[in-house]
Amino acid sequence: MALSENGHIAETGNKMHHEERIVIVGGGFGGLCFAAALHKVGLKAVVLEQSDKLRPEGTTMTLWNNGMRILELFGLADQFRSMYLNAPGVEYLNQYGRRLAILDHSHCEGGPHEMRCVERKVLLEAIAGQVPQGTIRLNSRVTNIKKSETSPNVTNLELQDGSTYSAKVVVGFDGVNSIVASWLGLEKPKSTGQLEVRGMAEFHNGYNFPKLFRIFIGRTVRIGILPINATKVYWFVVWTDSSEGWRNITPEEIKQEVLQLTKDFQVPHFTSCVNNTSMETLIKNTLRHRINMKPTWETQVANNVTVCGDASHPTTPNLGQGGSMAFEDAIILARKLHQALKSKESQISKVSESERIHQALLDFHRERHGRTYALTHKAYMIGLSAIADTAIKCFIRDWFSIPRSVRTGNYMEPALFDVGNLPINEEESHN
Ligand SMILES: Cc1cc2nc3c(=O)[nH]c(=O)nc-3n(C[C@H](O)[C@H](O)[C@H](O)COP(=O)(O)OP(=O)(O)OC[C@H]3O[C@@H](n4cnc5c(N)ncnc54)[C@H](O)[C@@H]3O)c2cc1C
């Protein structure tokens, strides 16, 4: 048996068996941020990522104050501020370009506010840079999860390549189609009956759009345009469609579909945005979510296995908060596990380590449920209220619902959440 950087590795035949204290399934935004946060508080973990490289799905992610706060914890915020624009506000228009509402972020309560659309690849690499070498195990797709038959509160993970891991804590940050959530018995996320295409246009000589986030709303189709920096622009189209049989569509067909869907919109520059989008940045998704009605601490923890991020609370992108909620989960759970495993109280506690972990996981979900439930629900309602398939519904939406909901008082509320700090790793501070 040889000792790895993070734990024991034993060979069984040609297949490796690894023993770890903390295993994270999924090396997306949440999983990597969690590994980085654990490292900061002095806890080692292993990240099992199914892909052969760190590969974010999609091209951009909008970060508001709460998301930027996470970057601040890792000393990354200023780098991102220098690279990406801060959108000064948001404007809602109908498909003919008539303004329905406009909001200047500087007039919203709780400022100063930030709203930056950042490139996912750059963000994922920056977070991965905070994780110690050897932590991220690529090509490590978890295919099966089992309780250990010999050690209580230990969980065994089987990987596609035949290797196995056993761990005292397993945290599934494995996204919308989470295997860990399935193992816990959580309901599969449901389609909201909407599809989305998003892309990133590149204008090498710059563009003449306003720096505002602009959303153009038609009957059952809406377009969003948000400049990222001086040459790049993020755009999306969302429309009502519950079909699932679109998966073999080519990027060129996606472009044609988007142009066809939006042909009645009078949106200056949108066609050039689509035409200036490279095929690699185009992505089409069914929008899915799960609203966790039951208190999640009762269903999302078993045998010291739990889920976080999209695996725990998959949400529609209407608030642009899914990624930031995954980041918040990462910081808060790292804090709870530090309290359970590294704090002075934990060193003298008579409660077993496995019970302390269990309590930490339950406390985490107790703390998070209110916020993640509220945002998932709100995001869904926003998506629903944007659809107006009759003239009367359009009238109500355009003259009442949108002007009333886009107000300075509460618009930025979801982004005002402050995740707080990570505790200092006392071992490191003594060195
Ligand atoms: C159209 C759209 C637009 C969005 N826009 C925004 C936005 O502007 N702002 C924002 O904050 N959020 C946005 N989101 C949400 C955001 O993308 C997610 O909330 C965020 O990526 C969740 O992070 P995560 O780490 O939980 O999951 P993911 O980022 O999905 O990561 C999951 C990881 O787990 C890996 N994995 C899965 N299964 C296994 C397995 N069995 N074994 C090993 N690895 C596995 C995957 O390969 C992946 O790397 C948007 C989402 C959509 C769909």
XYZ file of C-alpha atoms and ligand atoms in Angstrom:
484
model
C 0.000 0.000 0.000
C 1.391 3.436 -0.960
C 0.450 6.738 0.614
C -0.799 9.433 -1.780
C -0.769 13.167 -1.170
C -4.312 13.036 0.116
C -4.746 9.559 1.488
C -4.127 5.874 1.030
C -4.054 4.142 -2.318
C -4.216 0.372 -2.488
C -4.137 -1.761 -5.591
C -6.769 -4.444 -6.047
C -5.799 -6.385 -9.163
C -5.199 -3.655 -11.735
C -7.734 -1.369 -10.134
C -6.874 1.309 -7.597
C -8.643 1.714 -4.303
C -8.309 5.120 -2.604
C -9.236 6.033 0.962
C -9.997 9.694 1.567
C -11.638 11.708 4.277
C -13.496 14.132 1.964
C -14.423 13.377 -1.644
C -16.113 15.947 -3.882
C -17.954 14.579 -6.913
C -17.843 17.158 -9.739
C -15.154 19.639 -10.689
C -17.438 22.445 -11.871
C -17.736 25.880 -10.268
C -19.075 24.691 -6.934
C -16.843 21.622 -6.557
C -13.634 23.523 -7.270
C -14.645 26.453 -5.085
C -15.414 23.997 -2.267
C -12.026 22.276 -2.651
C -10.327 25.707 -2.605
C -12.274 26.790 0.483
C -11.464 23.529 2.308
C -7.811 24.037 1.463
C -7.955 27.549 2.917
C -9.328 26.216 6.213
C -6.767 23.411 6.340
C -8.842 20.444 5.141
C -7.764 18.165 2.315
C -10.174 16.835 -0.263
C -10.177 15.079 -3.611
C -12.300 16.249 -6.557
C -13.535 13.574 -8.960
C -14.364 15.103 -12.337
C -15.732 12.983 -15.160
C -14.312 15.104 -18.012
C -10.796 14.828 -19.399
C -10.237 18.542 -18.743
C -11.889 21.312 -16.771
C -14.724 22.134 -19.082
C -17.380 24.618 -18.082
C -20.719 24.241 -19.805
C -21.512 27.499 -21.557
C -19.385 30.547 -22.099
C -20.284 33.219 -19.567
C -21.683 33.669 -16.087
C -23.020 36.855 -14.570
C -21.676 37.672 -11.134
C -23.368 40.186 -8.891
C -22.179 41.480 -5.521
C -22.604 38.104 -3.821
C -20.593 36.316 -6.529
C -17.855 38.958 -6.547
C -17.659 38.592 -2.760
C -16.593 34.956 -3.232
C -13.845 36.054 -5.625
C -12.718 38.547 -2.993
C -12.237 35.691 -0.501
C -9.703 34.178 -2.894
C -8.054 37.470 -3.855
C -9.386 37.182 -7.426
C -11.969 39.973 -7.548
C -9.730 42.796 -8.782
C -8.379 40.666 -11.623
C -11.967 40.076 -12.787
C -12.905 43.731 -12.274
C -10.089 44.759 -14.580
C -11.162 42.264 -17.259
C -14.940 42.593 -17.305
C -17.388 45.501 -17.478
C -19.677 46.456 -14.647
C -23.123 46.775 -16.275
C -24.614 50.087 -15.121
C -28.215 48.877 -15.224
C -30.883 46.855 -16.924
C -33.442 47.848 -19.529
C -36.566 45.884 -20.474
C -38.033 46.498 -23.920
C -40.749 44.888 -25.983
C -39.907 43.174 -29.250
C -40.383 46.437 -31.159
C -37.890 48.264 -28.976
C -40.361 50.189 -26.815
C -38.965 50.595 -23.333
C -40.991 48.847 -20.624
C -38.719 49.651 -17.696
C -35.204 50.804 -16.987
C -33.167 50.532 -13.842
C -29.969 52.317 -12.975
C -28.044 50.060 -10.571
C -26.589 53.082 -8.815
C -30.120 53.975 -7.656
C -30.783 50.550 -6.107
C -30.710 50.047 -2.366
C -27.659 48.457 -0.759
C -25.078 49.699 -3.317
C -22.532 50.078 -4.713
C -23.578 47.209 -6.959
C -21.683 45.052 -9.382
C -23.004 43.022 -12.267
C -20.243 41.539 -14.387
C -20.617 38.983 -17.102
C -17.420 36.921 -16.961
C -16.085 34.139 -19.171
C -16.680 30.743 -17.592
C -13.408 29.259 -18.752
C -11.395 32.095 -17.221
C -13.393 31.860 -13.987
C -13.055 28.073 -13.704
C -9.303 28.217 -14.327
C -8.872 30.987 -11.751
C -10.681 28.933 -9.110
C -8.782 25.773 -10.081
C -5.593 27.777 -9.459
C -6.598 28.006 -5.785
C -6.744 24.229 -5.391
C -3.562 22.370 -4.394
C -1.899 20.139 -6.984
C -3.101 16.557 -7.035
C -6.572 17.428 -5.721
C -8.430 17.317 -9.037
C -8.728 13.845 -10.551
C -9.853 14.116 -14.189
C -11.400 11.232 -16.153
C -13.009 10.135 -12.879
C -16.675 9.525 -13.579
C -18.548 8.179 -10.564
C -20.876 5.429 -11.718
C -22.028 3.853 -8.474
C -22.361 4.774 -4.804
C -22.720 2.322 -1.916
C -22.633 2.385 1.852
C -19.611 0.507 3.132
C -20.607 -2.897 4.486
C -17.686 -2.995 6.885
C -17.219 0.581 8.185
C -20.180 2.564 9.497
C -20.662 6.029 7.946
C -18.150 5.329 5.204
C -19.278 5.489 1.571
C -17.772 3.685 -1.397
C -17.685 5.250 -4.837
C -17.113 3.235 -7.982
C -15.628 4.925 -11.011
C -16.086 4.139 -14.678
C -12.445 3.036 -14.996
C -12.973 0.413 -12.290
C -11.142 2.229 -9.502
C -12.882 2.883 -6.198
C -12.825 5.478 -3.442
C -14.033 5.212 0.105
C -14.709 8.391 2.021
C -16.002 9.666 5.333
C -17.663 12.649 3.642
C -18.987 12.718 0.067
C -20.223 16.011 -1.349
C -21.967 15.900 -4.719
C -21.329 19.089 -6.638
C -22.154 17.131 -9.763
C -24.695 19.389 -11.396
C -28.253 19.058 -12.633
C -27.997 15.357 -13.539
C -26.351 14.465 -10.237
C -25.683 10.806 -9.489
C -25.292 11.714 -5.806
C -28.754 13.342 -5.750
C -30.214 10.196 -7.355
C -28.527 8.053 -4.705
C -30.055 10.239 -2.003
C -33.439 9.681 -3.627
C -34.037 13.283 -4.715
C -36.532 13.895 -7.458
C -35.069 14.483 -10.920
C -35.109 18.163 -11.996
C -38.107 18.956 -14.181
C -38.195 20.781 -17.489
C -39.814 24.205 -17.208
C -41.041 23.886 -20.791
C -38.507 26.450 -21.985
C -35.411 26.147 -24.143
C -32.485 28.526 -24.227
C -29.664 29.229 -26.636
C -26.773 31.352 -25.488
C -23.595 32.475 -27.147
C -20.757 34.941 -27.032
C -20.250 37.300 -29.959
C -16.865 38.776 -30.666
C -16.464 42.151 -32.422
C -12.758 42.620 -33.057
C -13.199 46.328 -33.817
C -15.579 46.956 -30.930
C -19.363 47.447 -31.028
C -21.796 50.293 -30.538
C -24.211 48.804 -28.033
C -25.150 50.367 -24.749
C -23.305 48.775 -21.799
C -26.659 48.067 -20.153
C -28.097 44.584 -19.817
C -31.001 44.740 -22.305
C -33.854 42.249 -22.346
C -36.305 42.298 -25.273
C -39.552 40.513 -24.527
C -41.894 39.119 -27.154
C -44.866 36.830 -26.628
C -43.125 33.572 -25.860
C -39.607 34.487 -26.902
C -37.142 36.823 -25.223
C -33.674 38.025 -26.097
C -30.968 39.221 -23.732
C -27.836 41.173 -24.689
C -25.103 41.975 -22.200
C -21.669 43.353 -23.101
C -18.788 41.539 -21.407
C -15.858 43.783 -22.301
C -14.805 46.093 -25.149
C -15.042 43.369 -27.821
C -17.208 40.555 -26.470
C -20.975 40.442 -25.999
C -23.066 37.741 -24.326
C -26.520 37.061 -25.716
C -29.306 34.573 -25.129
C -32.707 33.638 -26.488
C -35.282 31.837 -24.341
C -38.520 30.475 -25.717
C -41.405 28.248 -24.757
C -40.923 24.740 -26.102
C -41.172 21.507 -24.200
C -39.716 19.275 -26.915
C -36.707 17.199 -25.917
C -35.696 15.758 -29.271
C -33.281 18.486 -30.338
C -30.028 17.068 -29.054
C -28.340 16.163 -32.331
C -28.682 19.664 -33.737
C -25.545 21.288 -35.236
C -24.316 24.753 -34.160
C -25.185 26.098 -37.639
C -28.747 24.786 -37.232
C -28.904 26.414 -33.784
C -27.971 29.786 -35.330
C -30.642 29.420 -38.021
C -33.217 28.434 -35.400
C -32.409 31.496 -33.294
C -32.620 33.866 -36.279
C -35.933 32.330 -37.331
C -37.384 32.585 -33.795
C -36.426 36.246 -33.493
C -37.222 37.404 -37.030
C -40.088 39.635 -35.838
C -37.954 41.367 -33.191
C -36.689 44.826 -33.950
C -33.461 44.554 -32.018
C -30.622 46.498 -33.516
C -27.447 44.430 -33.778
C -28.908 41.129 -32.613
C -28.384 39.458 -36.010
C -24.773 40.631 -36.028
C -24.375 39.232 -32.498
C -25.536 35.822 -33.741
C -23.409 36.026 -36.878
C -20.315 37.015 -34.899
C -20.658 34.079 -32.537
C -18.228 31.222 -32.984
C -19.686 27.730 -33.039
C -17.798 26.671 -29.872
C -19.529 29.294 -27.747
C -23.056 28.340 -28.829
C -25.030 26.201 -26.435
C -28.613 25.050 -26.293
C -30.263 23.889 -23.066
C -33.579 22.725 -21.718
C -34.183 24.879 -18.646
C -34.701 22.607 -15.649
C -35.225 23.123 -11.983
C -36.410 21.480 -8.780
C -38.142 23.457 -6.090
C -37.259 21.741 -2.829
C -40.540 22.171 -0.983
C -39.554 19.937 1.933
C -36.872 21.175 4.305
C -33.814 19.876 2.521
C -31.877 18.743 5.584
C -34.274 15.834 5.874
C -33.684 14.546 2.374
C -30.279 15.762 1.313
C -28.045 14.047 3.886
C -27.492 10.293 4.366
C -24.452 8.362 5.585
C -22.486 11.668 5.525
C -23.186 12.039 1.820
C -24.801 15.247 0.618
C -25.353 17.480 -2.405
C -24.683 21.164 -3.055
C -24.922 23.621 -5.945
C -27.076 22.585 -8.901
C -27.194 19.008 -7.621
C -29.026 20.293 -4.546
C -31.076 23.191 -5.942
C -31.101 23.219 -9.761
C -32.590 26.528 -10.850
C -33.579 28.388 -13.995
C -31.145 31.136 -15.029
C -33.695 33.970 -14.752
C -31.998 35.557 -11.743
C -28.440 34.730 -12.833
C -27.792 33.326 -9.358
C -27.271 29.558 -9.825
C -23.489 29.753 -9.980
C -23.226 32.185 -7.106
C -25.467 29.969 -4.970
C -23.080 27.078 -5.687
C -20.174 29.294 -4.591
C -22.014 30.313 -1.419
C -22.713 26.641 -0.641
C -19.005 25.915 -1.025
C -17.923 28.593 1.446
C -20.619 27.863 4.013
C -20.080 24.104 3.960
C -16.310 24.550 4.249
C -16.954 26.704 7.315
C -19.230 24.056 8.846
C -16.710 21.271 8.227
C -13.929 23.388 9.668
C -16.034 23.859 12.790
C -16.660 20.093 12.958
C -13.133 18.907 12.247
C -10.565 21.623 12.897
C -11.876 24.090 15.471
C -10.646 24.068 19.089
C -14.084 22.833 20.221
C -13.924 19.898 17.813
C -10.514 18.834 19.195
C -11.908 18.438 22.716
C -15.408 17.270 21.769
C -16.548 13.888 23.081
C -18.870 13.481 20.093
C -17.500 11.131 17.415
C -16.023 12.591 14.236
C -18.685 10.997 12.097
C -21.485 12.469 14.250
C -19.860 15.914 14.095
C -19.714 15.639 10.302
C -23.350 14.567 10.192
C -24.407 17.564 12.304
C -22.335 19.901 10.124
C -24.074 18.650 6.962
C -27.516 19.001 8.548
C -26.695 22.502 9.850
C -25.515 23.467 6.412
C -28.812 22.503 4.783
C -30.801 24.071 7.616
C -28.971 27.345 6.977
C -29.191 27.223 3.188
C -32.731 26.007 2.579
C -34.484 29.364 2.995
C -32.288 31.180 0.514
C -32.003 28.484 -2.137
C -35.735 27.726 -1.992
C -36.625 31.427 -2.316
C -34.285 32.085 -5.242
C -35.205 28.915 -7.148
C -38.879 29.767 -6.759
C -38.417 33.424 -7.674
C -36.350 32.553 -10.756
C -39.069 30.157 -11.927
C -41.822 32.754 -11.396
C -39.857 35.373 -13.359
C -39.522 32.915 -16.247
C -43.217 32.106 -16.086
C -44.353 35.721 -15.954
C -42.222 36.594 -18.986
C -44.347 34.269 -21.116
C -47.506 35.895 -22.394
C -49.183 33.911 -25.123
C -52.238 36.146 -25.568
C -52.611 39.860 -26.286
C -54.222 40.529 -22.902
C -51.414 38.743 -21.027
C -48.849 40.763 -23.006
C -50.660 43.965 -22.084
C -50.680 43.106 -18.370
C -47.044 42.012 -18.432
C -45.756 45.005 -20.377
C -47.763 47.726 -18.638
C -47.996 46.350 -15.077
C -45.890 43.298 -14.152
C -42.543 44.399 -15.570
C -42.687 48.092 -14.593
C -43.716 47.050 -11.056
C -41.122 44.336 -10.587
C -38.200 46.378 -11.933
C -37.903 48.795 -9.063
C -34.960 50.143 -7.197
C -36.118 48.850 -3.804
C -35.925 45.091 -4.234
C -34.304 44.435 -7.588
C -30.835 43.768 -6.196
C -32.055 41.886 -3.140
C -30.849 38.387 -4.224
C -27.344 39.792 -4.710
C -27.145 41.474 -1.311
C -26.397 38.212 0.485
C -22.986 38.309 2.131
C -21.437 34.875 2.590
C -19.005 36.133 5.249
C -15.422 35.032 5.765
C -13.608 31.739 5.955
C -12.023 30.945 9.297
C -8.260 31.283 9.456
C -6.370 28.021 9.171
C -4.621 28.111 12.538
C -1.957 25.575 11.553
C -0.906 27.742 8.624
C -1.013 30.980 10.614
C 1.402 29.444 13.174
C 3.932 28.484 10.477
C -28.580 28.842 -19.582
C -27.955 29.037 -18.251
C -27.415 30.285 -17.908
C -26.875 30.489 -16.632
N -26.391 31.726 -16.289
C -25.918 31.934 -15.039
C -25.445 33.217 -14.645
O -25.439 34.168 -15.415
N -24.993 33.392 -13.365
C -24.982 32.344 -12.480
O -24.568 32.545 -11.332
N -25.407 31.114 -12.844
C -25.873 30.892 -14.072
N -26.298 29.655 -14.436
C -26.254 28.574 -13.451
C -24.849 27.999 -13.276
O -24.303 27.617 -14.517
C -24.923 26.786 -12.362
O -25.737 27.090 -11.261
C -23.538 26.381 -11.883
O -22.752 25.961 -12.967
C -23.667 25.279 -10.852
O -22.382 24.850 -10.457
P -22.186 23.363 -9.937
O -20.750 23.250 -9.572
O -23.213 23.035 -8.933
O -22.499 22.435 -11.195
P -21.741 22.378 -12.661
O -21.080 23.660 -12.908
O -22.786 21.875 -13.547
O -20.631 21.281 -12.418
C -20.930 19.915 -12.276
C -19.658 19.127 -12.581
O -19.848 17.781 -12.175
C -19.298 16.915 -13.158
N -19.996 15.622 -13.031
C -21.305 15.372 -13.258
N -21.578 14.079 -13.011
C -20.418 13.509 -12.599
C -20.063 12.178 -12.212
N -20.954 11.178 -12.184
N -18.778 11.938 -11.836
C -17.844 12.942 -11.850
N -18.136 14.207 -12.252
C -19.405 14.483 -12.604
C -19.579 17.652 -14.467
O -18.721 17.213 -15.509
C -19.310 19.098 -14.073
O -17.947 19.452 -14.232
C -26.839 29.423 -15.701
C -27.323 28.161 -16.061
C -27.897 27.978 -17.321
C -28.445 26.607 -17.699
